[in-house]
Amino acid sequence: MRWIWFCCCLLLLTTLKVQADSAEQLFARYEPALLQVRVLEKASGAKSSIGTGFVLEQPNLLVTNYHVVSEAVLFPDKYQLEYLAVNQQKGALTVLAVDVVNDLALVQTDYQPEHRFSIQTEKPVQGATLYSLGNPHDLGMILVPGTYNGLQKYSYYPRIHFTGAVNAGMSGGPTVDASGKVVGVNVASAGNQLGFLVPADALQRLLASYQQHQNDADLPKQIAQQLFDSQQKMFSEILAANWQLKDFGPGKVPDEVVPFIRCWGESNVEKSKDQLKKVAAFCSQGEEIFLSQQFSTGRIEMQFEWLHGAALHPLQFFNRYQQNISSANADNQASKEDVTPFECQHKVVQQANGQHAKTIFCVRAYRNFAALFDVLYLAASLDHQQQGVISHFTLSGVSQENAQAFARKFSEAVLWQ
């Protein structure tokens, strides 16, 4: 029995040593194909931001995240790109193609390491060990082991759930399997060993598109088309869905209308000292498409509030009600250089059951993407002196046609007595 136990321990130690050697060998083999991607502010010559990139088998091609190089894409007169290799070699970089929806960029480089990365065409098995490579916090290239946990559940934009430390500066680096083939590109971290990767098949699609349209170097045009196509696909699914309703105070509101829109709720009805009772539900497609440090798009948010102030004077209730109505804002980040000011229409509408509501429909246009808009909608019931229902949604980066269709479906789905 002791002999069996000794053999098992020896086998375990041998296995661990093989895994350690494998990780060490992977890093030694592929570290020269990892580059620090630097965004330089031209006037000062200093680094504005950094990320990681990796050299592909295809000649002169480097992969990184779009968000790593976005400032140089959008503001080429102010920023330029440079790489720094582990041997301290430096050189210029030029962005050739982007996929803003999946946060990927293909970049031209003159750097030619001996070993380069290839893409894995088969998905890993659940629980497989993966290795994330990158340059966290500008501390030098490292390798981080972790676990493949499949695609993130309820995510509209496919992302691999990676249990491992993906830190700032590792964005754009590769995550590889035991053979050294790329299964995903580092893109985000939620802390506590929770990382996210862009799946390798998204990179393969970008490569195929680039090879087909190599002569089309108009990056803003690429971005505009990608944003438009993405929202068309998303809203086609949302608008075609059979929206399920749930009871909410004196009425009904939409629930989780599609799998990638998730809902939460809260209330204070158990607090006897609160004169104004509130029940709130929040639903969102909370993922964003990064465009720049000041501009994001792609979010959908719905919010519902039932307020009841039986102990308040009607004027007191109205003041509190008005405060909640006026707190509605756009759900995405944008600057005045990115979007026009909101223009709003105010109406009083009547439901089929005779109830009345004040509605506000606001739109702001994207300055550089002519077919896209941010939309804010709010409706507040008017027929009761001491209670009311507020329904609200915001859409970012949506076409005029889809915004109007969503508003119609939303307003028809919110019912109150």
Coordinates of C-alpha atoms in Angstrom, one line a residue:
M1 CA 0.0 0.0 0.0
R2 CA 2.9 2.4 0.8
W3 CA 4.5 1.5 -2.5
I4 CA 1.3 2.4 -4.4
W5 CA 1.1 5.7 -2.4
F6 CA 4.7 6.5 -3.2
C7 CA 4.2 5.8 -7.0
C8 CA 1.1 8.0 -7.1
C9 CA 3.1 10.9 -5.4
L10 CA 5.9 10.4 -7.8
L11 CA 3.6 10.4 -10.8
L12 CA 1.9 13.6 -9.5
L13 CA 5.2 15.4 -9.1
T14 CA 6.3 14.3 -12.5
T15 CA 3.1 15.6 -14.1
L16 CA 3.5 19.0 -12.3
K17 CA 7.1 19.2 -13.5
V18 CA 6.0 18.5 -17.1
Q19 CA 3.4 21.3 -16.9
A20 CA 5.9 23.7 -15.4
D21 CA 8.4 22.9 -18.1
S22 CA 5.7 23.3 -20.8
A23 CA 4.8 26.8 -19.5
E24 CA 8.5 27.7 -19.3
Q25 CA 9.2 26.4 -22.8
L26 CA 6.1 28.2 -24.2
F27 CA 7.3 31.5 -22.7
A28 CA 10.9 31.1 -23.9
R29 CA 9.7 30.2 -27.4
Y30 CA 7.1 32.9 -27.9
E31 CA 8.3 35.9 -25.8
P32 CA 10.2 37.3 -28.8
A33 CA 6.9 37.5 -30.7
L34 CA 5.3 39.7 -28.1
L35 CA 5.6 43.4 -28.5
Q36 CA 4.7 46.3 -26.3
V37 CA 2.4 48.6 -28.3
R38 CA 2.9 52.2 -27.4
V39 CA 0.7 55.2 -28.2
L40 CA 2.9 58.3 -28.3
E41 CA 1.7 61.8 -28.1
K42 CA 3.5 63.5 -31.0
A43 CA 4.1 66.9 -29.4
S44 CA 5.8 65.6 -26.3
G45 CA 7.1 62.3 -27.6
A46 CA 5.9 60.7 -24.4
K47 CA 3.8 57.6 -23.9
S48 CA 0.0 58.2 -23.7
S49 CA -0.9 54.6 -23.2
I50 CA 0.4 51.1 -23.7
G51 CA -0.8 47.6 -24.5
T52 CA 0.4 44.3 -25.9
G53 CA 0.5 42.9 -29.4
F54 CA 1.6 39.6 -30.9
V55 CA 3.1 38.8 -34.3
L56 CA 1.2 36.4 -36.5
E57 CA 2.5 33.8 -39.0
Q58 CA 1.2 36.1 -41.8
P59 CA 4.0 38.4 -42.9
N60 CA 4.2 41.8 -41.2
L61 CA 0.9 41.4 -39.2
L62 CA 0.6 42.2 -35.5
V63 CA -2.6 41.7 -33.5
T64 CA -3.8 43.9 -30.6
N65 CA -7.0 45.3 -29.2
Y66 CA -8.7 48.2 -31.0
H67 CA -8.9 50.1 -27.7
V68 CA -5.1 50.0 -27.4
V69 CA -4.7 51.8 -30.7
S70 CA -7.9 53.8 -30.9
E71 CA -6.4 57.2 -30.2
A72 CA -4.0 56.9 -33.1
V73 CA -6.8 55.7 -35.4
L74 CA -9.2 58.6 -34.4
F75 CA -6.6 61.3 -33.9
P76 CA -3.6 60.6 -36.3
D77 CA -2.4 64.2 -36.2
K78 CA -2.0 64.0 -32.4
Y79 CA -0.8 60.3 -31.8
Q80 CA 1.4 57.8 -33.4
L81 CA 2.2 54.1 -32.7
E82 CA 5.4 52.5 -31.8
Y83 CA 6.5 49.0 -30.8
L84 CA 9.1 47.9 -28.3
A85 CA 10.4 44.3 -28.5
V86 CA 12.0 42.3 -25.7
N87 CA 15.4 42.9 -27.3
Q88 CA 14.7 46.7 -27.0
Q89 CA 14.2 47.1 -30.8
K90 CA 11.7 49.8 -31.7
G91 CA 9.8 50.7 -34.8
A92 CA 6.7 52.3 -36.2
L93 CA 3.3 50.7 -36.4
T94 CA 0.4 51.3 -38.9
V95 CA -3.1 50.2 -38.3
L96 CA -4.5 48.3 -41.3
A97 CA -7.9 47.0 -40.2
V98 CA -10.1 47.0 -37.1
D99 CA -13.1 45.3 -35.7
V100 CA -14.5 47.7 -33.1
V101 CA -17.4 45.3 -32.1
N102 CA -14.9 42.6 -31.0
D103 CA -12.2 45.1 -30.0
L104 CA -9.5 43.9 -32.4
A105 CA -7.0 45.6 -34.7
L106 CA -4.5 44.3 -37.3
V107 CA -1.3 46.4 -37.4
Q108 CA 1.6 46.5 -39.9
T109 CA 5.1 45.9 -38.4
D110 CA 8.6 45.4 -39.7
Y111 CA 9.5 43.3 -36.7
Q112 CA 10.2 39.7 -37.7
P113 CA 10.9 37.2 -34.8
E114 CA 12.0 33.6 -35.5
H115 CA 8.9 32.1 -34.0
R116 CA 5.4 33.6 -34.6
F117 CA 1.9 32.8 -33.3
S118 CA -0.6 30.7 -35.2
I119 CA -4.4 30.5 -34.5
Q120 CA -6.1 27.5 -32.9
T121 CA -9.0 26.4 -35.1
E122 CA -10.5 24.1 -32.5
K123 CA -12.2 25.2 -29.2
P124 CA -10.5 24.1 -25.9
V125 CA -12.4 21.6 -23.7
Q126 CA -14.0 23.0 -20.6
G127 CA -11.5 23.3 -17.8
A128 CA -8.4 23.2 -20.1
T129 CA -5.3 25.1 -18.9
L130 CA -4.5 28.2 -20.9
Y131 CA -1.7 30.7 -20.8
S132 CA -2.2 34.4 -21.1
L133 CA 0.7 36.5 -22.1
G134 CA 1.3 40.3 -21.9
N135 CA 2.9 43.2 -20.2
P136 CA 1.0 44.1 -17.1
H137 CA 1.4 47.6 -15.8
D138 CA 4.6 48.1 -17.9
L139 CA 6.5 45.6 -15.7
G140 CA 7.7 43.4 -18.6
M141 CA 6.3 40.4 -20.4
I142 CA 4.9 37.6 -18.3
L143 CA 2.9 34.4 -18.7
V144 CA -0.2 33.7 -16.5
P145 CA -1.8 30.3 -16.3
G146 CA -5.5 30.0 -16.1
T147 CA -8.6 28.0 -17.0
Y148 CA -10.9 27.9 -20.0
N149 CA -14.5 28.2 -18.9
G150 CA -16.3 28.5 -22.2
L151 CA -18.1 31.6 -23.5
Q152 CA -19.5 34.1 -21.1
K153 CA -23.1 33.3 -20.4
Y154 CA -25.7 35.9 -21.4
S155 CA -23.2 38.0 -23.3
Y156 CA -24.3 39.4 -26.7
Y157 CA -20.7 39.9 -27.8
P158 CA -18.9 36.5 -27.5
R159 CA -16.2 36.6 -24.8
I160 CA -14.3 33.7 -23.3
H161 CA -14.4 33.4 -19.5
F162 CA -10.8 32.9 -18.5
T163 CA -10.0 32.2 -14.8
G164 CA -6.7 34.0 -14.6
A165 CA -5.1 37.4 -13.9
V166 CA -5.5 39.6 -17.0
N167 CA -4.2 43.0 -15.8
A168 CA -3.9 46.5 -17.4
G169 CA -1.2 46.5 -20.1
M170 CA -2.0 42.9 -21.1
S171 CA -4.8 44.1 -23.4
G172 CA -4.2 42.8 -26.9
G173 CA -1.9 40.0 -25.8
P174 CA -2.6 36.3 -26.8
T175 CA -3.9 33.6 -24.6
V176 CA -2.6 30.2 -25.9
D177 CA -3.2 26.5 -25.3
A178 CA -0.5 24.0 -24.3
S179 CA 0.7 23.8 -28.0
G180 CA 1.2 27.6 -28.1
K181 CA -1.7 28.3 -30.5
V182 CA -3.9 31.4 -29.9
V183 CA -7.4 30.6 -28.6
G184 CA -8.2 34.2 -27.6
V185 CA -7.0 37.8 -27.3
N186 CA -6.9 39.4 -23.9
V187 CA -9.5 42.2 -23.7
A188 CA -10.8 42.8 -20.2
S189 CA -10.7 41.9 -16.5
A190 CA -13.2 42.1 -13.7
G191 CA -10.6 41.4 -11.0
N192 CA -10.4 38.5 -8.7
Q193 CA -8.9 36.2 -11.3
L194 CA -11.8 36.9 -13.7
G195 CA -10.6 37.7 -17.2
F196 CA -12.2 37.9 -20.6
L197 CA -10.9 37.0 -24.1
V198 CA -12.0 37.7 -27.6
P199 CA -12.4 34.2 -29.2
A200 CA -10.0 33.3 -31.9
D201 CA -12.7 32.8 -34.5
A202 CA -13.4 36.6 -34.4
L203 CA -9.7 37.2 -35.2
Q204 CA -10.0 34.7 -38.1
R205 CA -13.0 36.6 -39.5
L206 CA -11.1 39.9 -39.3
L207 CA -8.1 38.4 -41.1
A208 CA -10.4 37.0 -43.8
S209 CA -12.0 40.4 -44.2
Y210 CA -8.7 42.2 -44.4
Q211 CA -7.3 39.8 -47.0
Q212 CA -10.5 40.4 -49.1
H213 CA -10.4 44.2 -48.7
Q214 CA -6.7 45.1 -48.4
N215 CA -7.1 48.2 -50.6
D216 CA -9.8 49.7 -48.3
A217 CA -7.7 51.6 -45.8
D218 CA -10.5 54.0 -44.7
L219 CA -10.7 53.0 -41.0
P220 CA -13.5 55.5 -40.0
K221 CA -15.6 54.0 -42.9
Q222 CA -14.9 50.5 -41.6
I223 CA -15.9 51.5 -38.0
A224 CA -19.1 53.1 -39.2
Q225 CA -20.2 50.1 -41.2
Q226 CA -19.4 47.7 -38.3
L227 CA -21.4 49.7 -35.8
F228 CA -24.4 49.9 -38.2
D229 CA -24.3 46.2 -39.0
S230 CA -24.0 45.3 -35.3
Q231 CA -27.0 47.3 -34.1
Q232 CA -29.0 46.0 -37.1
K233 CA -28.4 42.4 -36.0
M234 CA -29.0 43.1 -32.3
F235 CA -32.3 45.0 -32.8
S236 CA -33.6 42.5 -35.3
E237 CA -33.4 39.9 -32.6
I238 CA -34.9 42.1 -29.9
L239 CA -37.8 43.4 -32.1
A240 CA -38.6 39.9 -33.3
A241 CA -38.8 38.5 -29.7
N242 CA -42.1 37.8 -27.9
W243 CA -41.7 40.2 -25.0
Q244 CA -42.9 38.6 -21.8
L245 CA -44.5 40.9 -19.2
K246 CA -44.4 40.8 -15.4
D247 CA -46.6 42.3 -12.7
F248 CA -45.2 45.6 -11.4
G249 CA -47.1 47.7 -8.9
P250 CA -50.5 48.6 -10.4
G251 CA -49.4 47.5 -13.9
K252 CA -47.2 45.4 -16.1
V253 CA -43.7 45.9 -17.6
P254 CA -41.4 43.9 -19.8
D255 CA -39.2 41.3 -18.2
E256 CA -36.0 39.8 -19.7
V257 CA -37.1 40.1 -23.3
V258 CA -34.0 38.4 -24.8
P259 CA -31.3 36.3 -23.1
F260 CA -28.6 39.0 -23.3
I261 CA -30.8 41.6 -21.5
R262 CA -30.8 40.9 -17.8
C263 CA -33.0 42.3 -15.1
W264 CA -32.6 43.2 -11.4
G265 CA -34.9 44.8 -8.9
E266 CA -35.0 46.6 -5.5
S267 CA -37.6 48.2 -3.2
N268 CA -38.0 49.9 0.2
V269 CA -41.6 48.7 0.9
E270 CA -40.5 47.0 4.1
K271 CA -39.2 50.3 5.6
S272 CA -42.1 51.7 7.6
K273 CA -40.4 55.1 8.1
D274 CA -40.1 55.9 4.4
Q275 CA -43.1 58.0 3.4
L276 CA -42.4 57.4 -0.3
K277 CA -42.5 53.7 -1.3
K278 CA -40.4 52.7 -4.3
V279 CA -40.3 49.6 -6.3
A280 CA -37.7 49.6 -9.1
A281 CA -36.7 47.2 -11.9
F282 CA -33.6 47.6 -14.0
C283 CA -32.9 45.7 -17.3
S284 CA -29.8 46.1 -19.5
Q285 CA -27.6 44.8 -22.2
G286 CA -24.6 46.2 -20.2
E287 CA -21.8 45.5 -22.6
E288 CA -20.2 48.4 -24.4
I289 CA -18.4 48.9 -27.7
F290 CA -15.3 51.1 -27.0
L291 CA -14.7 53.9 -29.5
S292 CA -12.4 56.2 -27.6
Q293 CA -11.5 57.1 -24.1
Q294 CA -14.5 59.6 -24.1
F295 CA -17.0 57.7 -26.3
S296 CA -18.7 54.3 -25.9
T297 CA -21.8 52.8 -27.6
G298 CA -23.8 49.6 -27.9
R299 CA -25.7 49.7 -24.6
I300 CA -29.4 49.1 -24.0
E301 CA -31.0 50.0 -20.7
M302 CA -34.6 49.9 -19.4
Q303 CA -35.8 51.1 -16.1
F304 CA -39.1 51.0 -14.3
E305 CA -40.2 52.7 -11.1
W306 CA -43.5 52.6 -9.1
L307 CA -43.7 55.3 -6.5
H308 CA -46.5 55.4 -3.9
G309 CA -46.8 58.2 -1.4
A310 CA -50.1 57.5 0.4
A311 CA -48.9 59.5 3.5
L312 CA -47.8 62.5 1.4
H313 CA -49.8 65.5 0.4
P314 CA -50.3 65.4 -3.4
L315 CA -48.0 68.4 -3.9
Q316 CA -45.3 66.7 -1.9
F317 CA -45.7 63.5 -3.9
F318 CA -45.6 65.5 -7.2
N319 CA -42.3 67.1 -6.2
R320 CA -40.7 63.8 -5.3
Y321 CA -42.2 62.3 -8.5
Q322 CA -40.7 65.1 -10.6
Q323 CA -37.3 64.6 -9.1
N324 CA -37.3 61.0 -10.1
I325 CA -38.4 61.9 -13.7
S326 CA -35.7 64.5 -14.1
S327 CA -32.9 62.1 -13.1
A328 CA -33.0 60.2 -16.4
N329 CA -29.8 60.4 -18.4
A330 CA -28.1 58.8 -21.4
D331 CA -26.5 55.5 -20.4
N332 CA -23.3 55.8 -22.5
Q333 CA -20.3 58.1 -22.3
A334 CA -19.9 60.7 -25.1
S335 CA -18.4 64.2 -25.4
K336 CA -19.7 67.2 -27.3
E337 CA -17.2 66.4 -30.0
D338 CA -18.8 63.0 -30.5
V339 CA -22.5 63.8 -30.4
T340 CA -24.9 66.7 -31.0
P341 CA -27.0 68.0 -28.1
F342 CA -30.2 66.1 -27.3
E343 CA -33.4 67.3 -29.1
C344 CA -36.6 66.3 -27.3
Q345 CA -40.3 66.0 -28.1
H346 CA -42.8 66.2 -25.2
K347 CA -46.3 64.7 -25.5
V348 CA -49.3 63.6 -23.5
V349 CA -50.6 60.2 -24.7
Q350 CA -53.5 58.1 -23.8
Q351 CA -53.4 54.3 -23.4
A352 CA -56.1 52.0 -24.8
N353 CA -57.5 51.6 -21.2
G354 CA -57.9 55.4 -20.9
Q355 CA -54.9 56.1 -18.7
H356 CA -52.7 59.2 -19.6
A357 CA -48.9 59.6 -19.5
K358 CA -46.4 62.4 -20.2
T359 CA -43.8 61.2 -22.7
I360 CA -40.4 62.6 -23.6
F361 CA -38.5 61.3 -26.6
C362 CA -34.9 62.7 -27.0
V363 CA -32.4 62.0 -29.8
R364 CA -28.8 63.1 -30.3
A365 CA -26.8 62.3 -33.5
Y366 CA -23.3 60.9 -33.8
R367 CA -21.2 63.5 -35.5
N368 CA -18.8 61.1 -37.3
F369 CA -21.3 58.2 -37.9
A370 CA -24.2 59.8 -39.7
A371 CA -26.7 57.0 -39.5
L372 CA -26.4 56.4 -35.8
F373 CA -28.1 58.1 -32.7
D374 CA -28.4 57.9 -29.0
V375 CA -32.0 57.8 -27.8
L376 CA -33.6 58.6 -24.4
Y377 CA -37.3 57.8 -23.8
L378 CA -39.3 58.4 -20.6
A379 CA -43.0 58.1 -19.8
A380 CA -44.7 59.0 -16.5
S381 CA -48.3 58.2 -15.6
L382 CA -50.5 61.1 -14.8
D383 CA -53.9 59.9 -13.5
H384 CA -53.2 59.4 -9.8
Q385 CA -52.3 62.1 -7.2
Q386 CA -50.2 59.9 -4.8
Q387 CA -48.8 57.1 -7.0
G388 CA -47.2 56.9 -10.4
V389 CA -45.3 54.6 -12.8
I390 CA -42.2 55.8 -14.6
S391 CA -40.8 53.8 -17.5
H392 CA -37.6 54.8 -19.2
F393 CA -35.1 53.4 -21.8
T394 CA -31.8 54.5 -23.4
L395 CA -30.3 53.2 -26.6
S396 CA -26.8 54.0 -27.8
G397 CA -25.6 53.8 -31.4
V398 CA -28.9 52.9 -33.0
S399 CA -30.5 53.7 -36.4
Q400 CA -33.5 56.0 -36.6
E401 CA -35.7 53.1 -37.9
N402 CA -34.7 50.8 -35.0
A403 CA -35.1 53.5 -32.4
Q404 CA -38.7 54.2 -33.5
A405 CA -39.6 50.5 -33.7
F406 CA -38.2 49.9 -30.2
A407 CA -40.0 52.9 -28.8
R408 CA -43.3 51.6 -30.2
K409 CA -42.8 48.1 -28.8
F410 CA -41.7 49.4 -25.5
S411 CA -44.6 51.8 -25.0
E412 CA -47.1 49.1 -25.9
A413 CA -45.6 46.7 -23.4
V414 CA -45.8 49.1 -20.4
L415 CA -49.3 48.9 -18.9
W416 CA -50.8 50.5 -15.8
Q417 CA -54.2 50.6 -14.2

